[in-house]
Short mmCIF file of C-alpha atoms and ligand atoms in Angstrom, two decimals:
data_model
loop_
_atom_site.label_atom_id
_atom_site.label_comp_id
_atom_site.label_asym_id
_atom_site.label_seq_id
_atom_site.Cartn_x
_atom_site.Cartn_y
_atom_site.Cartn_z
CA UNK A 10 -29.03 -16.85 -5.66
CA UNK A 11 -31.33 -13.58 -4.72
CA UNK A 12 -31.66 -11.86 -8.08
CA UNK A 13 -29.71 -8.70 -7.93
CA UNK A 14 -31.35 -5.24 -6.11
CA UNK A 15 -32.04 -2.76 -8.45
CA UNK A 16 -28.77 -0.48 -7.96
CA UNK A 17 -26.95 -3.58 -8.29
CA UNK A 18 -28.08 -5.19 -11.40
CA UNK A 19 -27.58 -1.37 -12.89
CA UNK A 20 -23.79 -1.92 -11.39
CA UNK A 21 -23.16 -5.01 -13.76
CA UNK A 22 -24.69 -3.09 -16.77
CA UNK A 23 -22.62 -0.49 -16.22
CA UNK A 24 -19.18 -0.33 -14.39
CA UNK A 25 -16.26 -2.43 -15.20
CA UNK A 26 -14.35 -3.13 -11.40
CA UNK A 27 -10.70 -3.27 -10.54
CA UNK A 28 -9.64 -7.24 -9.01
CA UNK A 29 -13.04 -9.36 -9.69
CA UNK A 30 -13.51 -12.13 -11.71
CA UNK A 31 -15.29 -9.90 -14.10
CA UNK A 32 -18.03 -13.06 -15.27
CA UNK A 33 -18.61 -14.28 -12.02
CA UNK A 34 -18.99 -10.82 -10.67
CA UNK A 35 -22.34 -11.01 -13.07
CA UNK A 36 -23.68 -13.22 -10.83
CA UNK A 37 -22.70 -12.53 -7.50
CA UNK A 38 -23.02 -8.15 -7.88
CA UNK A 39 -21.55 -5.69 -5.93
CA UNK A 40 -21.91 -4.89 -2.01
CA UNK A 41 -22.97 -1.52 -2.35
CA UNK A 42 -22.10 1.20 0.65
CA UNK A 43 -24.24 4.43 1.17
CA UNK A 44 -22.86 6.05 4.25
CA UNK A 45 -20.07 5.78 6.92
CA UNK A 46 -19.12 7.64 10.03
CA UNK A 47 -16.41 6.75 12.45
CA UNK A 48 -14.82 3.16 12.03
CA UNK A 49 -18.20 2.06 10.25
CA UNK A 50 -19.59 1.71 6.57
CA UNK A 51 -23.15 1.09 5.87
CA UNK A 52 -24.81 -0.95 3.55
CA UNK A 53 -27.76 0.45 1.23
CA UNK A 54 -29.85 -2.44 3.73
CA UNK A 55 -28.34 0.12 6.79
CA UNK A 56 -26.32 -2.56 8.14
CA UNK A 57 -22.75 -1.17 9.71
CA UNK A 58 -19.70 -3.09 9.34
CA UNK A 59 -16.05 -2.31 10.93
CA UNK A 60 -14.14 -0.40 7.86
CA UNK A 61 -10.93 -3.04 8.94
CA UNK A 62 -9.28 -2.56 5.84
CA UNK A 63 -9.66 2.05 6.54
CA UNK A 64 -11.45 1.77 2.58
CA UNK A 65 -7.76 0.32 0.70
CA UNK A 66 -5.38 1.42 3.71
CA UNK A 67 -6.23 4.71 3.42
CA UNK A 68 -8.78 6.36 5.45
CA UNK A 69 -6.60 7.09 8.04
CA UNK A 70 -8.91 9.26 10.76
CA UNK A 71 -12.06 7.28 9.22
CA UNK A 72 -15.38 8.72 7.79
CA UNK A 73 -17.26 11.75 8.33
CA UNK A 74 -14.76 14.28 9.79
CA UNK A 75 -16.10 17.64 9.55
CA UNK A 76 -12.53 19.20 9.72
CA UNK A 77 -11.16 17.64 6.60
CA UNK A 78 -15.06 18.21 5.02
CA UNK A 79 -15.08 21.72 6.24
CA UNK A 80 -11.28 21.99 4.84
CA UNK A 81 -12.84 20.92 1.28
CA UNK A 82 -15.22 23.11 1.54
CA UNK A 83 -13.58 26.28 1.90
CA UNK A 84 -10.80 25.67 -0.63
CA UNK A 85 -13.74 25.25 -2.76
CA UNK A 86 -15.50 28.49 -2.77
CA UNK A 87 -12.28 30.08 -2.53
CA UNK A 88 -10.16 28.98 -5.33
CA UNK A 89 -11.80 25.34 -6.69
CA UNK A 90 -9.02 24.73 -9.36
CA UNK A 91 -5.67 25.93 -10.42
CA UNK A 92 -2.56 23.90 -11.88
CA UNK A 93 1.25 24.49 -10.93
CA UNK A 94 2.13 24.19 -14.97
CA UNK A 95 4.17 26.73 -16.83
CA UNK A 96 5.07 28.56 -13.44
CA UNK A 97 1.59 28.93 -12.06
CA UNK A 98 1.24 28.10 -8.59
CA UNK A 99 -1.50 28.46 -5.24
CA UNK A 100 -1.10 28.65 -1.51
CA UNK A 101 -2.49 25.23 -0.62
CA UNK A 102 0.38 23.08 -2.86
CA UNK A 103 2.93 25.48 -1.33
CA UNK A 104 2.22 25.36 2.41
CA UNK A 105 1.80 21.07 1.83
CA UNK A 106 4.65 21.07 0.42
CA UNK A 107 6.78 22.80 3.20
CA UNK A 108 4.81 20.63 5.49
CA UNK A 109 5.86 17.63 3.97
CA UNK A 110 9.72 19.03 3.87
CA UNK A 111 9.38 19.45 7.73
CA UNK A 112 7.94 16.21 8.32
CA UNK A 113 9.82 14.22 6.27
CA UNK A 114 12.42 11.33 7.22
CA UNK A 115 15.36 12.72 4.93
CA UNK A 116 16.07 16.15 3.70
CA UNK A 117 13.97 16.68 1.48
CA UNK A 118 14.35 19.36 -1.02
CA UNK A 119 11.02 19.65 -3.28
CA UNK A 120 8.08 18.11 -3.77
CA UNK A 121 6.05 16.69 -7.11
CA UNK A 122 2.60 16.22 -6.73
CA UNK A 123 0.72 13.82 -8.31
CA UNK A 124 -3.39 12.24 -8.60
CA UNK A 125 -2.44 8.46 -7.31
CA UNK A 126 0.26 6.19 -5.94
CA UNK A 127 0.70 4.55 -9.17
CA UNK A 128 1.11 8.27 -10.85
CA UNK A 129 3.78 9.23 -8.01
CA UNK A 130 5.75 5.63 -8.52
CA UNK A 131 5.43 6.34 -12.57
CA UNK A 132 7.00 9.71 -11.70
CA UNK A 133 9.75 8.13 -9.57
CA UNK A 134 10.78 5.70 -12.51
CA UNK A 135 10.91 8.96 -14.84
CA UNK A 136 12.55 11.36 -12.47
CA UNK A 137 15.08 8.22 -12.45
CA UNK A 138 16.02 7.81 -15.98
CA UNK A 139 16.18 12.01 -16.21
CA UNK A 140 18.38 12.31 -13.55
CA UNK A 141 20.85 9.38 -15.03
CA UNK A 142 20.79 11.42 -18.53
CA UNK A 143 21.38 14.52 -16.45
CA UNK A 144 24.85 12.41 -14.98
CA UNK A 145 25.44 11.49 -18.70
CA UNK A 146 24.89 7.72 -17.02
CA UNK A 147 22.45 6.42 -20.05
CA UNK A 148 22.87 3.11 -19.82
CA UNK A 149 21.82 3.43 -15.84
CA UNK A 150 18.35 2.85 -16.13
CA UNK A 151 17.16 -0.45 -14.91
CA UNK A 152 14.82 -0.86 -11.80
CA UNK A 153 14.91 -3.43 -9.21
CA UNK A 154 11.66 -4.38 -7.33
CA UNK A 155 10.69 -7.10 -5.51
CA UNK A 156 8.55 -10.45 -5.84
CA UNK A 157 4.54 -9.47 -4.58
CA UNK A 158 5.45 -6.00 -3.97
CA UNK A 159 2.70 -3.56 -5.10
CA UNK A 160 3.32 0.01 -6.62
CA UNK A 161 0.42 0.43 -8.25
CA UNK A 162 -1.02 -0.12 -12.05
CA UNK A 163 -0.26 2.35 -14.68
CA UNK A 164 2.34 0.98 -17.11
CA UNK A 165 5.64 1.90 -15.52
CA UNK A 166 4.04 1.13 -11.89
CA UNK A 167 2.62 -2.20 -13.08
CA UNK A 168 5.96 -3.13 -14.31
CA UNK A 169 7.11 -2.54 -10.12
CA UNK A 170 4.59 -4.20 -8.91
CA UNK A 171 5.57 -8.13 -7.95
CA UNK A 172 2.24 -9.69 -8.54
CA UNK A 173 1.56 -11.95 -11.35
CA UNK A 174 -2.09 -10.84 -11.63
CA UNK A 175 -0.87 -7.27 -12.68
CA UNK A 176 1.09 -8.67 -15.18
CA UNK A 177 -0.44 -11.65 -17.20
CA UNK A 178 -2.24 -10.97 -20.55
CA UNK A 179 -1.27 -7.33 -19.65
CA UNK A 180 2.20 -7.87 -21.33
CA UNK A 181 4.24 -6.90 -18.31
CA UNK A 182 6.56 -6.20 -16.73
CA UNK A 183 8.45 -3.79 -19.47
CA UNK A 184 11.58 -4.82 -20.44
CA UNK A 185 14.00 -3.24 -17.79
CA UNK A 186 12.19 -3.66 -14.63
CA UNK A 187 13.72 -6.42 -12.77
CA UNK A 188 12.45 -8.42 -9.58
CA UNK A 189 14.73 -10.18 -6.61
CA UNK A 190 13.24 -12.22 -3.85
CA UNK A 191 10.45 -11.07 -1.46
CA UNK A 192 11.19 -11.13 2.35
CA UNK A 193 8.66 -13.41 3.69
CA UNK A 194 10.61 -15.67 5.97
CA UNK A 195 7.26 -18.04 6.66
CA UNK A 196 7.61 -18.75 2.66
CA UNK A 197 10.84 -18.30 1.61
CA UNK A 198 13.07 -19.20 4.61
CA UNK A 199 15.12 -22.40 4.01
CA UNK A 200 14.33 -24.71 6.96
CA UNK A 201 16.08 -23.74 10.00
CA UNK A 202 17.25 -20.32 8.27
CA UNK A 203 17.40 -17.50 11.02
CA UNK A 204 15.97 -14.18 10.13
CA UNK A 205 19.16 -12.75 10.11
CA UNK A 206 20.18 -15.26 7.69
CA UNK A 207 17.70 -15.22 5.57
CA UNK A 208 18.09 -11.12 5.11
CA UNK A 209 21.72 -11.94 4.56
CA UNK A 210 20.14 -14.20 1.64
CA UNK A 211 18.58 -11.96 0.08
CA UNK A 212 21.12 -8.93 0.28
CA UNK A 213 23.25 -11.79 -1.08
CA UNK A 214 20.56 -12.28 -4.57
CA UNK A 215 19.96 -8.25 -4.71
CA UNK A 216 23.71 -7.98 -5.56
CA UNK A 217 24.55 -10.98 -7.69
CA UNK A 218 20.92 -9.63 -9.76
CA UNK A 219 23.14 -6.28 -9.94
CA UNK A 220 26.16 -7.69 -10.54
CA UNK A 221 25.08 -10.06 -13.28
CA UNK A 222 23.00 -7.03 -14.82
CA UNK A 223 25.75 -5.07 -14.56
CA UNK A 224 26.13 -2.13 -11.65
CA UNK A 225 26.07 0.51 -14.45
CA UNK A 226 22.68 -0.26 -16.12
CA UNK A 227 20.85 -0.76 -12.57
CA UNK A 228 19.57 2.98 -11.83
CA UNK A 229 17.04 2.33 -8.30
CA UNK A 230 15.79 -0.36 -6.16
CA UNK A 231 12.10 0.60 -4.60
CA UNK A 232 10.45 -1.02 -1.65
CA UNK A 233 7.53 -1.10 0.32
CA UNK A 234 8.60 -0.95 4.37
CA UNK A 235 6.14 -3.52 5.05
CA UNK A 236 4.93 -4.94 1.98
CA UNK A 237 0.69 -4.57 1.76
CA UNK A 238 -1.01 -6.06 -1.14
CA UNK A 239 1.73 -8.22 -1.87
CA UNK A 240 0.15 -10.28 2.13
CA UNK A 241 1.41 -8.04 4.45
CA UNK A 242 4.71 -8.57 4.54
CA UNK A 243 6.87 -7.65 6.85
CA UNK A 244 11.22 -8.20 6.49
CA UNK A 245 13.15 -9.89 8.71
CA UNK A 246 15.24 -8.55 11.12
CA UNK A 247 18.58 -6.72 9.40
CA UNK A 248 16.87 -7.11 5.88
CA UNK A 249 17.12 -3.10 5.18
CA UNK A 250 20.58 -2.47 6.40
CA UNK A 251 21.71 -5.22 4.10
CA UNK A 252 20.04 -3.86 1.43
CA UNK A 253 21.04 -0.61 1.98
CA UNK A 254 24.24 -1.55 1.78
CA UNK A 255 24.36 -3.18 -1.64
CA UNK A 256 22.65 -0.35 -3.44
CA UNK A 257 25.39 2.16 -1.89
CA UNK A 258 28.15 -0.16 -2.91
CA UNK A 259 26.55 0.24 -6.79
CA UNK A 260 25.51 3.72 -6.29
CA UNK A 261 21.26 2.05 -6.68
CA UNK A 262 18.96 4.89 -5.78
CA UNK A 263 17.08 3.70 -3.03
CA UNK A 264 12.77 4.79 -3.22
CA UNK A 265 10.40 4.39 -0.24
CA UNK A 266 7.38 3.79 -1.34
CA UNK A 267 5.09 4.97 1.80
CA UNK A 268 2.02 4.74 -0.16
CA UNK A 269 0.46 2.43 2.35
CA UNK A 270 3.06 3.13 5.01
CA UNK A 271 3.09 6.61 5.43
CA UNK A 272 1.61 8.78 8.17
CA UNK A 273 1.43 6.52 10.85
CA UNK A 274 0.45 3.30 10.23
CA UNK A 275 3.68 1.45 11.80
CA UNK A 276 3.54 3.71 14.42
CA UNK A 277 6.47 6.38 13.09
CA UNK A 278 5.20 8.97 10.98
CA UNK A 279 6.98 7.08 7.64
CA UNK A 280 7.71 3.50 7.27
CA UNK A 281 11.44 3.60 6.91
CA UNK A 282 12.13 5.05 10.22
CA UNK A 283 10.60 1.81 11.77
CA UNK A 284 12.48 -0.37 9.58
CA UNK A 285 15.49 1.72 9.43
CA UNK A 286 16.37 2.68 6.16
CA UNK A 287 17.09 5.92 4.75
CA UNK A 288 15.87 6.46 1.33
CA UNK A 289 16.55 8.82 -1.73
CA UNK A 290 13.56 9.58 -2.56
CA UNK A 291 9.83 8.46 -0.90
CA UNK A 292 6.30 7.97 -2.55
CA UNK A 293 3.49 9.25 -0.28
CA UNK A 294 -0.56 8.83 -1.08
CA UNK A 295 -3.69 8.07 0.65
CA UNK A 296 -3.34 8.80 4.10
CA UNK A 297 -1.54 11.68 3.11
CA UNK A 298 -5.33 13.43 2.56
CA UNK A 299 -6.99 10.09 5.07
CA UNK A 300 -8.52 9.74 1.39
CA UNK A 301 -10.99 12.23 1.77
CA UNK A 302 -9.83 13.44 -1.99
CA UNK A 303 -7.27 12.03 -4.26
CA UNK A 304 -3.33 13.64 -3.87
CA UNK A 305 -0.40 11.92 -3.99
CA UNK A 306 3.43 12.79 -4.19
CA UNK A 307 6.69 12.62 -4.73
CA UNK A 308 9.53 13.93 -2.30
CA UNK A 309 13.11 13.98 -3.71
CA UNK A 310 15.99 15.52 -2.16
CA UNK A 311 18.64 18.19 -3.45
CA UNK A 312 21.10 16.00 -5.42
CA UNK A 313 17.45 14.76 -8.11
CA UNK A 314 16.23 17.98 -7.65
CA UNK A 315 20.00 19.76 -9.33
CA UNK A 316 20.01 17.39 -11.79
CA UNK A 317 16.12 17.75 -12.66
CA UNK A 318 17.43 21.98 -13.25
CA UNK A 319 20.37 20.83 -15.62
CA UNK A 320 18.65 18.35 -17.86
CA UNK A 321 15.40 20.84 -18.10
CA UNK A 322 17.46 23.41 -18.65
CA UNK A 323 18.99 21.61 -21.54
CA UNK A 324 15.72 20.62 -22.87
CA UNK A 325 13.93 23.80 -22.60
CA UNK A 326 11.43 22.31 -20.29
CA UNK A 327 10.92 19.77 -17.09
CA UNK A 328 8.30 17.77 -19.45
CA UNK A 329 6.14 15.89 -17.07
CA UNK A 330 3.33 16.87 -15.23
CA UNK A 331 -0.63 15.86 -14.50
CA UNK A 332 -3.82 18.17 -14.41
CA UNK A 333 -4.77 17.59 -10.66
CA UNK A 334 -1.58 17.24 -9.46
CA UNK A 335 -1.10 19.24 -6.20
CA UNK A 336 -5.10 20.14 -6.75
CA UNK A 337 -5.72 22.88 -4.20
CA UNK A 338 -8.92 21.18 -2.52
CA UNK A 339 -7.12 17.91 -2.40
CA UNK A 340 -4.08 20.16 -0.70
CA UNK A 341 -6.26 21.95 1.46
CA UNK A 342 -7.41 18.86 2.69
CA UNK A 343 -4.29 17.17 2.80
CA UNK A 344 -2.70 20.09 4.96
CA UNK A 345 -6.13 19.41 7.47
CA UNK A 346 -4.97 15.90 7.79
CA UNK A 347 -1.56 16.26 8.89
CA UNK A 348 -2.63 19.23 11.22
CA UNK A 349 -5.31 16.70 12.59
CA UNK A 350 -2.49 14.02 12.69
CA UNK A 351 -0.41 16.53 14.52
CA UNK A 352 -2.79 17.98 16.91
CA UNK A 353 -4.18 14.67 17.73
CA UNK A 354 -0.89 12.89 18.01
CA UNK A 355 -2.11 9.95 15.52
CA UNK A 356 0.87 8.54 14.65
CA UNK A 357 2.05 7.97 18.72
CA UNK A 358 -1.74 6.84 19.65
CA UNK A 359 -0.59 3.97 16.30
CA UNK A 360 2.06 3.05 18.17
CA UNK A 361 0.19 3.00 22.03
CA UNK A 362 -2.53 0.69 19.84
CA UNK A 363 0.29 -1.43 18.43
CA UNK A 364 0.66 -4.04 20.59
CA UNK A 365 -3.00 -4.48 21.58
CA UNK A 366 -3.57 -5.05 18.24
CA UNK A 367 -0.40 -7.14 17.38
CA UNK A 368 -1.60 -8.93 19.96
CA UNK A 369 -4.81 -10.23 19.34
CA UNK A 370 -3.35 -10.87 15.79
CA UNK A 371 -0.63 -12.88 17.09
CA UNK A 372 -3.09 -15.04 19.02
CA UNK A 373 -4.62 -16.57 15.80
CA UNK A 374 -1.81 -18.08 15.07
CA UNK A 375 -3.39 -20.81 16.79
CA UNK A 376 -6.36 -21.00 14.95
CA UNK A 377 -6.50 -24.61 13.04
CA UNK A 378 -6.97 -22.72 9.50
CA UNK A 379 -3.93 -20.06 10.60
CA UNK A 380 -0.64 -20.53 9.01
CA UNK A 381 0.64 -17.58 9.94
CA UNK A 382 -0.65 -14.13 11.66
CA UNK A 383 1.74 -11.15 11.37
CA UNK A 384 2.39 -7.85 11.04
CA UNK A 385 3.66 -4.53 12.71
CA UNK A 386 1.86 -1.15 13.53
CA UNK A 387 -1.43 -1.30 12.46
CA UNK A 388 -1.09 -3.61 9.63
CA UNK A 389 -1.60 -6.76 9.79
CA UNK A 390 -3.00 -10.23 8.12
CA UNK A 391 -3.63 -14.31 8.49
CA UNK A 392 -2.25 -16.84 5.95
CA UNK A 393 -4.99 -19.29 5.99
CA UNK A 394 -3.44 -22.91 4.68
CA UNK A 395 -4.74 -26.30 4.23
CA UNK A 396 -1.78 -27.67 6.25
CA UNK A 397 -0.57 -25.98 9.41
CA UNK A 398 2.36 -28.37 9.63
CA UNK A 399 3.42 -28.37 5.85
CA UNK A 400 2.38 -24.95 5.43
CA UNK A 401 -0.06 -26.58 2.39
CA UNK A 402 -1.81 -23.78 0.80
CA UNK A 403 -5.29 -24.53 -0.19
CA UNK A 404 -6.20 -24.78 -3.91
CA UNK A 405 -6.88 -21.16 -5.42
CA UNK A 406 -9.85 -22.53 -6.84
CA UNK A 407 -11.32 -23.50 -3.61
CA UNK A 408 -11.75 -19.75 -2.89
CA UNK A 409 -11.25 -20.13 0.57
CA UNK A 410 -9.88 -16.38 1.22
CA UNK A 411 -13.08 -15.36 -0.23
CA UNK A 412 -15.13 -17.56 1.30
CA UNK A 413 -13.58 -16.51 4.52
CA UNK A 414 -14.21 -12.51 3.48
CA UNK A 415 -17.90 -13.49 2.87
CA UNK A 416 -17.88 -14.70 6.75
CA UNK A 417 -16.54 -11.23 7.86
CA UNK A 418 -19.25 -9.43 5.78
CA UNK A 419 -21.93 -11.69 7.70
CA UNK A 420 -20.17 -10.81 11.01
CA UNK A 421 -20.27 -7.07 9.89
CA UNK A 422 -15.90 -6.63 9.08
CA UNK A 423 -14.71 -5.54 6.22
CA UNK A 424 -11.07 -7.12 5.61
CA UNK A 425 -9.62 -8.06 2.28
CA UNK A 426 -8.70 -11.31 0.99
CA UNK A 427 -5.27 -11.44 -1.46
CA UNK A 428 -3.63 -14.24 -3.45
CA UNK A 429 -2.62 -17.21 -1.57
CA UNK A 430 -5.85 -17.13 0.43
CA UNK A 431 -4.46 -14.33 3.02
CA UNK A 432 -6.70 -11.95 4.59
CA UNK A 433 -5.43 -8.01 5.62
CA UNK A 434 -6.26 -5.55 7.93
CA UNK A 435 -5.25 -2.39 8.22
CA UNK A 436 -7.97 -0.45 10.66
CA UNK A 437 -8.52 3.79 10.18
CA UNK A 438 -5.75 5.02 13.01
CA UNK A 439 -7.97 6.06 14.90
CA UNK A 440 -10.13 3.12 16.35
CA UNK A 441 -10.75 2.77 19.43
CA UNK A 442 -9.27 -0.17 21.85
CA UNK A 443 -12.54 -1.39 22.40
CA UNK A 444 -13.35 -1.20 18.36
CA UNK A 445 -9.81 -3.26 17.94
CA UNK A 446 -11.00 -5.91 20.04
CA UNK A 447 -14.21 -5.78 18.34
CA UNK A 448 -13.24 -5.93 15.63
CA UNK A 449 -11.24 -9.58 16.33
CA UNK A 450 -13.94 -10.79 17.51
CA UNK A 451 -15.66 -10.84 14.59
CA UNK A 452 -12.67 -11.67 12.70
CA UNK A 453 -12.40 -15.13 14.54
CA UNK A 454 -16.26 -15.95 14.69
CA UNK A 455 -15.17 -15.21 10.81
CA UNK A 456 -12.50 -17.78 10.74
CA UNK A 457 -14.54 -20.52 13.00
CA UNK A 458 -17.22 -20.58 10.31
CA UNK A 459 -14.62 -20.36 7.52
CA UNK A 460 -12.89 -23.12 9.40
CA UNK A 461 -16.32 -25.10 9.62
CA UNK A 462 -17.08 -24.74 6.25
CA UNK A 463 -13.62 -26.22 5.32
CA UNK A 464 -14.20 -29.18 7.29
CA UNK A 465 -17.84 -29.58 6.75
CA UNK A 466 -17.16 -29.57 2.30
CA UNK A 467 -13.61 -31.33 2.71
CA UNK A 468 -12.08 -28.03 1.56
CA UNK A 469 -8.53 -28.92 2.75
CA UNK A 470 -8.24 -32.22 0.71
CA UNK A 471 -5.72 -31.50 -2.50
C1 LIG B 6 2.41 0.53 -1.65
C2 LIG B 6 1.51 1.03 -2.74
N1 LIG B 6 2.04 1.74 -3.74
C3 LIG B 6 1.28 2.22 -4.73
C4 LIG B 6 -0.07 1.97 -4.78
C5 LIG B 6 -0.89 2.48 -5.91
O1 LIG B 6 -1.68 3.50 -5.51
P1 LIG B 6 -2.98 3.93 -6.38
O2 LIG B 6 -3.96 2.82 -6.27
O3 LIG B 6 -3.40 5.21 -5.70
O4 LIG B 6 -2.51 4.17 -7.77
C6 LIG B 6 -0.66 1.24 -3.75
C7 LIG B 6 -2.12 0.97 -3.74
O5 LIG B 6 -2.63 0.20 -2.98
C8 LIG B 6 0.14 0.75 -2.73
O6 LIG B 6 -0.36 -0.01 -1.74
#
């Protein structure tokens, strides 16, 4: 091994990273990026790579846009910080706000701005359990999430997420959060079960969980339209209306989280409107500002928002709130992005690239190594197995999803490998369709040495 570069042995002295073995990370060190413009990131060496993943499904309208930099810029040297606490308030959260109420799915009343998804999911779960006080409903406070969905990390949003790496030797989930089945039909189908059936299934399990729990101690359900960190998951057909029918039947508050979904990326400007649902209240982050600065938030509609007055009325105070939430350079920006989205019809061009890009996904499906391609929008991933036939996964400790990652970053793609050795992509909207095919390109030269390699070291034996 080449001993580490300079700025990246100072990395391992100093930083401690999110999802890396943190002792073999010692050894291997950190790809380090200096620049990026476009659809591209550069190495500290110069060399570019396709951004496939947009940075962690977020850069939206890529790198280097001197709109949203301009944007910063002026919010800066006009008014660089001021809070909404104790009544105090600034242009840029006010005008985002109303432009979030216009574009929004469902009526939306008001808006709570938070730093992060995990801070806006954290707020959901509290804006929850106040409103149930508010209805005098105590005991109505459990929340329902799903197997490998992902809402994020902080405490309450850890306890959400699905995945068993956010929970082990972390002493999660808290007691209280619960989880029913995830919608992956490749995994969880029974053999022969149609979609339809299968959503039936699992409408079927939501309601004997709330049933069993008892309707009046389950407060919300949350979901991801198309589930991201989780694999890339996408529900089969009817799953939502099902769904939304057993949380109506227990009066279960129904959250969107359009973290990942949001602004675009299936093609409609929010995730439930492609999958059909309508939800209570909806999540929003990254693309909301294309990640050019950090703003995420929380959009509830009038029934939350009357029962938010009478319980902080009671108390004296609506106790819950965060520095930087709403930050007026990170609104100012925000506001630039869904002009630019606007103006530049973003979330339609999503939808024209759609089928291009399902397209070439689709196609790997016959890859030897490719269990499964899907996706919708511009999301997508493979499910690399052992065992097309069986649908064998490969040992974790094999490492082939890494392995395979490794073989984009030698191609020049940036994707990202998950659990269960399944690799995502989720491009900035606004490659073009000669990038998207480039972009596959690499991505199967990726998977022919990946699928080499397996062959060549016996990778696929158990
Ligand atoms: C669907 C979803 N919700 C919430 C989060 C958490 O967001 P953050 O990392 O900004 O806390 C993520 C992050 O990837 C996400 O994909």
């Amino acid at each position: 091994m080449s001993p580490l570069s300079n700025l990246a042995a100072r990395d391992v002295e100093t930083l401690v990273h999110p999802y890396i073995d943190l002792a073999s990370f010692r050894d291997s060190g950190p790809l380090i990026f200096e620049r990026a413009k476009g659809i591209y990131v550069y190495d500290t060496d110069g060399k570019p790579y396709i951004e496939g993943m947009a940075g962690l499904w977020c850069t939206a309208l890529g790198y280097g846009n001197a709109e949203l930099v301009e944007a910063a810029a002026a919010q800066m040297r006009k008014l660089s910080f001021a809070h909404l606490f104790t009544g105090r308030s600034h242009d840029p959260a006010i005008e985002l706000a109303e432009k979030l109420k216009e574009i929004a799915p469902v009526p939306i009343s008001k808006v709570f701005f938070c730093g992060s998804g995990s801070e806006a999911n954290d707020t959901q779960v509290k804006l929850v359990w106040y409103f149930n006080n508010a209805l005098d409903r105590p005991n109505k406070k459990k929340i329902v999430s799903r197997v490998k969905a992902y809402h994020g990390v902080t405490v309450a949003a850890a306890s959400l997420t699905g995945l068993p790496g956010n929970h082990r030797d972390f002493d999660l989930p808290l007691p209280g959060f619960l989880h029913t089945g995830c919608p992956h039909h490749y995994r969880f189908a029974h053999e022969g079960e149609s979609e339809e059936d299968f959503a039936t299934r699992l409408a079927a399990e939501l309601d004997a969980l709330i049933v069993n729990e008892g309707p009046d101690t389950v407060a919300a359900f949350i979901a991801e339209p198309v589930m991201g960190a989780g694999g890339v998951i996408v529900p089969p057909r009817t799953y939502f209306e099902k769904i939304m029918a057993v949380c109506a039947k227990h009066d279960v508050f129904m959250i969107s989280d359009e973290v990942i979904c949001g602004f675009g990326r299936l093609g409609t400007a929010f995730g439930c409107q492609k999958l059909g649902f309508v939800p209570h209240s909806i999540s929003v982050a990254k693309a909301l500002s294309s990640a050019y600065l950090p703003i995420a938030g929380v959009m509830i509609r009038e029934a939350l928002y009357q029962a938010l007055l009478v319980e902080s009325k009671k108390i004296g105070t609506f106790g819950h709130g965060f520095t930087y939430g709403g930050h007026p350079v990170s609104a100012a920006v925000a506001l630039k992005a869904i002009e630019i989205y606007a103006r530049e019809r973003i979330f339609e061009r999503a939808a024209k690239l759609a089928p291009q890009f399902q397209s070439r996904l689709k196609a790997l499906n016959g890859h030897p190594l490719v269990g499964e391609a899907r996706g919708l929008g511009l999301i997508g991933a493979v499910e690399l197995v052992a065992d097309k036939s069986t649908k064998r996964s490969f040992l974790p400790q094999r490492g082939v999803g890494p392995r395979a990652l490794q073989f984009g970053e030698g191609e020049g793609l940036i994707v990202r490998a998950v659990a269960g050795d399944v690799l995502t992509l989720c491009p900035p909207l606004i490659i073009s369709e000669a990038e998207l095919d480039e972009l596959f390109d690499r991505l199967t030269r990726a998977l022919d040495k990946t699928h080499d390699w397996v062959v060549r070291e016996r990778i696929a034996e158990a």
